[in-house]
């Protein structure tokens, strides 16, 4: 079992950057593929980006390609989401999720463990 805790959210202006972190407990972090999802008011939970357990494979939703970068440091049990050129439509609660398998997934139900989320608000 793994527990994940997100941090790094905040209120920024459009065009700014933020880096989210997702710290995971446990000694088997490298066994988990990780994903970031977001939930905006009035919308369903949306896949943002995923990374395989080795970090060798990533997949981004179209709306963040070229702006967001996911990375992981298995030695630090941490996944990062660098968000650049933020837009008001990126405003949401961002969740980190883990699944105990090699490859990432894009569907929430395929993830086993979730954090509490961190709020990102982008003003225009």
Coordinates of N, CA, C and O in Angstrom, one line a residue:
X1 N 0.8 -1.2 0.0 CA 0.0 0.0 0.0 C 0.9 1.2 0.0 O 2.0 1.2 0.5
X2 N 0.4 2.3 -0.6 CA 1.2 3.5 -0.7 C 0.2 4.7 -0.4 O -1.0 4.7 -0.7
X3 N 0.7 5.7 0.3 CA 0.0 6.9 0.5 C 0.7 8.0 -0.2 O 1.9 8.1 -0.3
X4 N -0.1 8.9 -0.8 CA 0.4 10.0 -1.6 C -0.1 11.3 -1.1 O -1.3 11.4 -0.7
X5 N 0.8 12.3 -1.1 CA 0.4 13.6 -0.6 C 0.9 14.7 -1.6 O 2.1 14.8 -1.9
X6 N -0.1 15.5 -2.1 CA 0.3 16.5 -3.0 C 0.6 17.8 -2.3 O 0.1 18.1 -1.2
X7 N 1.4 18.6 -2.9 CA 1.7 20.0 -2.4 C 2.1 20.8 -3.6 O 2.4 20.3 -4.7
X8 N 2.2 22.1 -3.4 CA 2.7 23.1 -4.4 C 1.6 23.9 -5.1 O 1.9 24.7 -5.9
X9 N 0.3 23.7 -4.8 CA -0.7 24.4 -5.4 C -0.7 25.9 -4.9 O 0.0 26.2 -4.0
X10 N -1.5 26.7 -5.5 CA -1.6 28.1 -5.1 C -2.4 28.9 -6.1 O -3.0 28.4 -7.1
X11 N -2.3 30.2 -5.9 CA -3.0 31.2 -6.7 C -2.0 32.0 -7.5 O -1.1 32.6 -7.0
X12 N -2.1 31.9 -8.9 CA -1.1 32.6 -9.7 C -1.9 33.3 -10.8 O -3.1 33.0 -11.1
X13 N -1.2 34.2 -11.5 CA -1.8 34.8 -12.7 C -1.5 34.0 -13.9 O -0.6 33.2 -14.0
X14 N -2.4 34.3 -14.9 CA -2.2 33.6 -16.2 C -0.8 33.8 -16.7 O -0.3 35.0 -16.6
X15 N -0.2 32.8 -17.3 CA 1.1 32.9 -17.8 C 2.2 32.4 -16.8 O 3.4 32.2 -17.2
X16 N 1.9 32.3 -15.6 CA 2.8 32.0 -14.5 C 3.1 30.5 -14.5 O 2.4 29.7 -15.3
X17 N 4.0 30.0 -13.7 CA 4.3 28.6 -13.5 C 4.1 28.2 -12.1 O 4.2 29.0 -11.1
X18 N 3.8 26.9 -11.9 CA 3.8 26.3 -10.6 C 4.4 24.9 -10.8 O 4.3 24.3 -11.8
X19 N 5.0 24.4 -9.7 CA 5.4 23.0 -9.7 C 4.7 22.3 -8.5 O 4.9 22.6 -7.4
X20 N 4.0 21.2 -8.9 CA 3.3 20.4 -7.9 C 4.2 19.2 -7.6 O 4.9 18.7 -8.5
X21 N 4.1 18.8 -6.4 CA 4.9 17.6 -5.9 C 3.9 16.6 -5.4 O 2.9 17.0 -4.8
X22 N 4.3 15.4 -5.5 CA 3.5 14.3 -5.0 C 4.5 13.3 -4.3 O 5.2 12.6 -4.9
X23 N 4.4 13.4 -2.9 CA 5.3 12.5 -2.2 C 4.6 11.2 -1.8 O 3.4 11.3 -1.3
X24 N 5.2 10.1 -2.0 CA 4.6 8.8 -1.7 C 5.4 8.1 -0.5 O 6.6 8.3 -0.4
X25 N 4.6 7.5 0.3 CA 5.2 6.7 1.4 C 5.6 5.3 0.9 O 5.1 4.9 -0.2
X26 N 6.3 4.6 1.6 CA 6.6 3.2 1.3 C 7.9 3.0 0.5 O 8.4 3.9 -0.1
X27 N 8.4 1.8 0.5 CA 9.7 1.5 -0.1 C 9.5 0.9 -1.5 O 10.5 0.6 -2.1
X28 N 8.3 0.9 -2.0 CA 8.1 0.3 -3.3 C 7.5 1.3 -4.3 O 6.8 0.9 -5.2
X29 N 7.9 2.5 -4.1 CA 7.4 3.6 -5.0 C 7.7 3.3 -6.4 O 6.9 3.6 -7.3
X30 N 8.8 2.7 -6.7 CA 9.2 2.5 -8.1 C 8.4 1.4 -8.7 O 8.5 1.1 -9.9
X31 N 7.5 0.7 -7.9 CA 6.6 -0.3 -8.5 C 5.3 0.3 -9.0 O 4.5 -0.4 -9.6
X32 N 5.1 1.6 -8.8 CA 3.9 2.3 -9.1 C 4.0 3.2 -10.3 O 4.9 4.1 -10.4
X33 N 3.1 3.0 -11.3 CA 2.9 4.1 -12.3 C 2.1 5.2 -11.6 O 1.2 4.9 -10.7
X34 N 2.3 6.4 -12.0 CA 1.7 7.5 -11.4 C 0.9 8.4 -12.4 O 1.2 8.4 -13.5
X35 N -0.1 9.1 -11.8 CA -0.9 10.0 -12.7 C -1.3 11.2 -12.0 O -1.4 11.2 -10.7
X36 N -1.5 12.2 -12.7 CA -2.1 13.5 -12.2 C -3.5 13.7 -12.9 O -3.6 13.5 -14.1
X37 N -4.5 14.0 -12.1 CA -5.8 14.3 -12.5 C -6.2 15.6 -12.0 O -5.6 16.1 -11.0
X38 N -7.3 16.2 -12.5 CA -7.8 17.4 -12.0 C -9.3 17.5 -12.0 O -9.9 16.8 -12.9
X39 N -9.8 18.2 -11.1 CA -11.3 18.3 -10.9 C -11.6 19.8 -10.8 O -11.3 20.5 -9.8
X40 N -12.3 20.3 -11.8 CA -12.8 21.7 -11.8 C -14.2 21.7 -11.5 O -15.0 20.7 -11.7
X41 N -14.7 22.8 -10.9 CA -16.1 22.9 -10.5 C -17.0 22.7 -11.7 O -16.8 23.2 -12.8
X42 N -18.0 21.8 -11.5 CA -19.0 21.5 -12.5 C -18.5 20.6 -13.6 O -19.2 20.3 -14.5
X43 N -17.3 20.0 -13.4 CA -16.8 19.1 -14.4 C -16.4 17.8 -13.8 O -16.3 17.6 -12.5
X44 N -16.2 16.8 -14.6 CA -15.8 15.5 -14.1 C -14.3 15.5 -14.0 O -13.5 16.3 -14.5
X45 N -13.8 14.5 -13.2 CA -12.4 14.4 -13.0 C -11.7 14.1 -14.3 O -12.1 13.2 -15.0
X46 N -10.6 14.8 -14.6 CA -10.0 14.8 -15.9 C -8.6 14.3 -15.8 O -7.8 14.8 -14.9
X47 N -8.2 13.4 -16.6 CA -6.8 12.9 -16.7 C -5.9 14.1 -17.2 O -6.3 14.7 -18.2
X48 N -4.8 14.3 -16.6 CA -3.9 15.3 -17.0 C -2.6 14.7 -17.7 O -2.3 15.0 -18.8
X49 N -2.0 13.9 -16.9 CA -0.7 13.3 -17.4 C -0.4 12.0 -16.6 O -0.8 12.0 -15.4
X50 N 0.3 11.1 -17.2 CA 0.7 9.9 -16.5 C 2.1 9.6 -16.8 O 2.7 10.0 -17.8
X51 N 2.8 8.8 -15.9 CA 4.2 8.4 -16.1 C 4.3 6.9 -15.6 O 3.7 6.5 -14.6
X52 N 5.0 6.2 -16.4 CA 5.3 4.8 -16.1 C 6.2 4.7 -14.8 O 6.8 5.7 -14.4
X53 N 6.3 3.5 -14.3 CA 7.0 3.4 -13.0 C 8.5 3.6 -13.2 O 9.1 4.0 -12.2
X54 N 9.0 3.4 -14.4 CA 10.4 3.7 -14.6 C 10.6 5.2 -15.0 O 11.8 5.7 -15.0
X55 N 9.6 5.8 -15.4 CA 9.7 7.2 -15.9 C 9.9 7.3 -17.4 O 10.0 8.4 -18.0
X56 N 10.1 6.1 -18.0 CA 10.4 6.1 -19.4 C 9.3 6.4 -20.4 O 9.5 6.8 -21.5
X57 N 8.1 6.3 -19.9 CA 6.9 6.6 -20.7 C 6.0 7.6 -20.0 O 5.8 7.5 -18.8
X58 N 5.6 8.6 -20.8 CA 4.6 9.6 -20.3 C 3.5 9.8 -21.3 O 3.7 9.5 -22.5
X59 N 2.4 10.3 -20.8 CA 1.3 10.6 -21.7 C 0.6 11.8 -21.2 O 0.2 11.8 -20.0
X60 N 0.3 12.8 -22.1 CA -0.3 14.0 -21.7 C -1.6 14.2 -22.4 O -1.8 13.9 -23.5
X61 N -2.6 14.8 -21.7 CA -3.8 15.1 -22.4 C -3.5 16.3 -23.3 O -2.6 17.1 -23.0
X62 N -4.2 16.4 -24.4 CA -3.9 17.4 -25.4 C -3.8 18.9 -24.8 O -3.0 19.7 -25.3
X63 N -4.7 19.2 -23.9 CA -4.8 20.6 -23.5 C -3.5 21.1 -22.7 O -3.4 22.3 -22.5
X64 N -2.7 20.1 -22.2 CA -1.5 20.6 -21.5 C -0.2 20.2 -22.2 O 0.9 20.6 -21.7
X65 N -0.3 19.6 -23.3 CA 0.9 19.3 -24.1 C 1.7 20.5 -24.4 O 1.2 21.5 -24.8
X66 N 3.0 20.5 -24.2 CA 3.9 21.6 -24.4 C 3.9 22.6 -23.3 O 4.7 23.6 -23.3
X67 N 3.1 22.5 -22.3 CA 3.1 23.4 -21.2 C 3.4 22.7 -19.8 O 4.1 23.3 -19.0
X68 N 2.9 21.5 -19.7 CA 3.2 20.7 -18.4 C 4.2 19.7 -18.7 O 4.3 19.1 -19.8
X69 N 5.0 19.4 -17.6 CA 6.0 18.3 -17.7 C 6.0 17.5 -16.4 O 6.0 18.0 -15.3
X70 N 5.8 16.2 -16.6 CA 5.8 15.3 -15.5 C 7.2 14.6 -15.4 O 7.8 14.4 -16.4
X71 N 7.6 14.4 -14.1 CA 8.9 13.7 -13.9 C 8.8 13.0 -12.6 O 7.8 13.3 -11.8
X72 N 9.7 12.1 -12.4 CA 9.7 11.4 -11.1 C 11.1 11.1 -10.6 O 12.0 10.9 -11.4
X73 N 11.2 11.1 -9.3 CA 12.5 10.7 -8.7 C 12.3 9.6 -7.8 O 11.8 9.8 -6.7
X74 N 12.5 8.4 -8.2 CA 12.2 7.2 -7.4 C 13.1 7.1 -6.2 O 12.6 6.5 -5.2
X75 N 14.2 7.8 -6.2 CA 15.0 7.8 -5.0 C 14.4 8.6 -3.9 O 14.6 8.4 -2.7
X76 N 13.6 9.6 -4.3 CA 12.9 10.5 -3.3 C 11.5 10.2 -3.2 O 10.8 10.9 -2.5
X77 N 11.0 9.1 -3.8 CA 9.6 8.8 -3.8 C 8.7 9.9 -4.1 O 7.6 10.1 -3.5
X78 N 9.0 10.6 -5.2 CA 8.3 11.9 -5.5 C 8.1 12.0 -7.0 O 8.9 11.6 -7.8
X79 N 6.9 12.4 -7.3 CA 6.5 12.8 -8.7 C 6.3 14.3 -8.7 O 5.7 14.8 -7.8
X80 N 6.7 14.9 -9.8 CA 6.6 16.3 -10.0 C 5.7 16.6 -11.2 O 5.7 15.9 -12.2
X81 N 5.0 17.7 -11.1 CA 4.3 18.2 -12.3 C 4.7 19.7 -12.4 O 4.2 20.6 -11.6
X82 N 5.5 20.0 -13.4 CA 5.9 21.4 -13.7 C 4.8 21.9 -14.7 O 4.6 21.4 -15.8
X83 N 4.2 23.0 -14.2 CA 3.1 23.6 -15.0 C 3.5 25.0 -15.4 O 3.7 25.9 -14.6
X84 N 3.7 25.2 -16.7 CA 4.1 26.5 -17.3 C 3.0 27.1 -18.1 O 2.0 26.4 -18.5
X85 N 3.1 28.4 -18.3 CA 2.1 29.1 -19.2 C 0.7 28.8 -18.7 O -0.2 28.4 -19.5
X86 N 0.4 28.9 -17.4 CA -0.9 28.5 -16.9 C -2.0 29.4 -17.4 O -1.8 30.6 -17.7
X87 N -3.1 28.8 -17.6 CA -4.3 29.4 -18.1 C -5.4 29.4 -17.1 O -5.5 28.4 -16.3
X88 N -6.4 30.3 -17.1 CA -7.5 30.2 -16.2 C -8.2 28.9 -16.3 O -8.7 28.4 -15.2
X89 N -8.3 28.3 -17.4 CA -9.0 27.0 -17.6 C -8.2 25.8 -16.9 O -8.7 24.7 -16.8
X90 N -7.0 26.1 -16.4 CA -6.2 25.1 -15.7 C -6.7 25.1 -14.2 O -6.2 24.2 -13.4
X91 N -7.5 26.0 -13.8 CA -7.9 26.1 -12.4 C -8.7 24.8 -12.0 O -9.7 24.4 -12.7
X92 N -8.3 24.2 -11.0 CA -8.9 22.9 -10.5 C -8.1 22.4 -9.3 O -7.1 23.0 -8.9
X93 N -8.7 21.4 -8.7 CA -8.0 20.7 -7.6 C -7.2 19.6 -8.4 O -7.8 18.8 -9.1
X94 N -5.9 19.5 -8.1 CA -5.1 18.5 -8.8 C -4.8 17.4 -7.8 O -4.4 17.6 -6.7
X95 N -5.0 16.2 -8.4 CA -4.8 15.0 -7.6 C -3.7 14.1 -8.2 O -3.6 13.9 -9.4
X96 N -3.0 13.5 -7.3 CA -2.0 12.5 -7.6 C -2.5 11.2 -7.3 O -3.2 11.0 -6.3
X97 N -2.2 10.2 -8.2 CA -2.7 8.9 -8.1 C -1.7 7.8 -8.4 O -0.8 8.1 -9.2
X98 N -1.8 6.7 -7.8 CA -0.8 5.6 -8.0 C -1.5 4.3 -8.4 O -2.6 4.0 -7.9
X99 N -0.9 3.6 -9.3 CA -1.3 2.2 -9.6 C -0.2 1.3 -9.7 O 0.9 1.6 -10.2
X100 N -0.3 0.1 -9.1 CA 0.8 -0.8 -8.9 C 0.9 -1.7 -10.1 O 0.6 -2.9 -10.2
X101 N 1.5 -1.1 -11.2 CA 1.7 -1.8 -12.4 C 2.8 -1.0 -13.2 O 3.2 0.1 -12.8
X102 N 3.2 -1.5 -14.3 CA 4.3 -0.9 -15.1 C 3.8 0.4 -15.8 O 4.4 1.4 -15.7
X103 N 2.7 0.2 -16.5 CA 2.3 1.3 -17.4 C 1.3 2.3 -16.7 O 0.5 1.9 -15.9
X104 N 1.3 3.5 -17.2 CA 0.3 4.5 -16.8 C -1.0 4.2 -17.3 O -1.2 3.3 -18.2
X105 N -2.0 4.8 -16.8 CA -3.4 4.7 -17.3 C -4.0 6.1 -17.3 O -3.5 7.0 -16.7
X106 N -5.1 6.2 -18.1 CA -5.8 7.5 -18.2 C -7.1 7.6 -17.6 O -7.8 8.6 -17.6
X107 N -7.6 6.5 -17.0 CA -8.9 6.4 -16.4 C -8.8 6.4 -14.9 O -8.0 5.5 -14.3
X108 N -9.6 7.2 -14.2 CA -9.4 7.2 -12.7 C -9.6 5.8 -12.0 O -8.9 5.5 -11.1
X109 N -10.5 5.0 -12.5 CA -10.8 3.7 -11.9 C -9.6 2.8 -12.0 O -9.6 1.8 -11.2
X110 N -8.7 3.1 -12.8 CA -7.5 2.2 -12.9 C -6.4 2.5 -11.9 O -5.4 1.9 -11.9
X111 N -6.6 3.5 -11.1 CA -5.7 3.9 -10.1 C -6.2 3.4 -8.7 O -7.3 3.5 -8.4
X112 N -5.2 3.0 -7.9 CA -5.6 2.4 -6.6 C -5.5 3.3 -5.5 O -6.2 3.1 -4.5
X113 N -4.6 4.3 -5.5 CA -4.4 5.2 -4.4 C -4.4 6.6 -4.8 O -3.8 7.0 -5.9
X114 N -5.0 7.5 -4.0 CA -5.2 8.9 -4.3 C -4.8 9.8 -3.2 O -5.0 9.4 -2.0
X115 N -4.3 10.9 -3.5 CA -4.1 11.9 -2.5 C -5.3 12.8 -2.3 O -6.4 12.6 -2.9
X116 N -5.2 13.8 -1.4 CA -6.3 14.6 -1.0 C -6.5 15.8 -2.0 O -7.5 16.5 -2.0
X117 N -5.5 16.0 -2.8 CA -5.6 17.1 -3.8 C -4.9 18.4 -3.3 O -4.8 18.7 -2.1
X118 N -4.6 19.2 -4.3 CA -4.0 20.5 -4.0 C -4.7 21.5 -5.0 O -4.8 21.2 -6.2
X119 N -5.1 22.7 -4.5 CA -5.8 23.6 -5.3 C -4.9 24.5 -6.1 O -3.9 25.0 -5.6
X120 N -5.2 24.6 -7.4 CA -4.5 25.5 -8.3 C -5.5 26.4 -8.9 O -6.5 26.0 -9.5
X121 N -5.3 27.7 -8.7 CA -6.2 28.7 -9.2 C -5.4 29.7 -10.0 O -4.4 30.2 -9.6
X122 N -5.8 29.9 -11.3 CA -5.1 30.8 -12.2 C -6.1 31.9 -12.5 O -7.2 31.7 -13.1
X123 N -5.7 33.1 -12.2 CA -6.5 34.3 -12.5 C -6.1 34.9 -13.8 O -5.0 34.8 -14.3
X124 N -7.1 35.5 -14.4 CA -6.9 36.1 -15.8 C -6.4 37.5 -15.7 O -6.4 38.1 -14.6

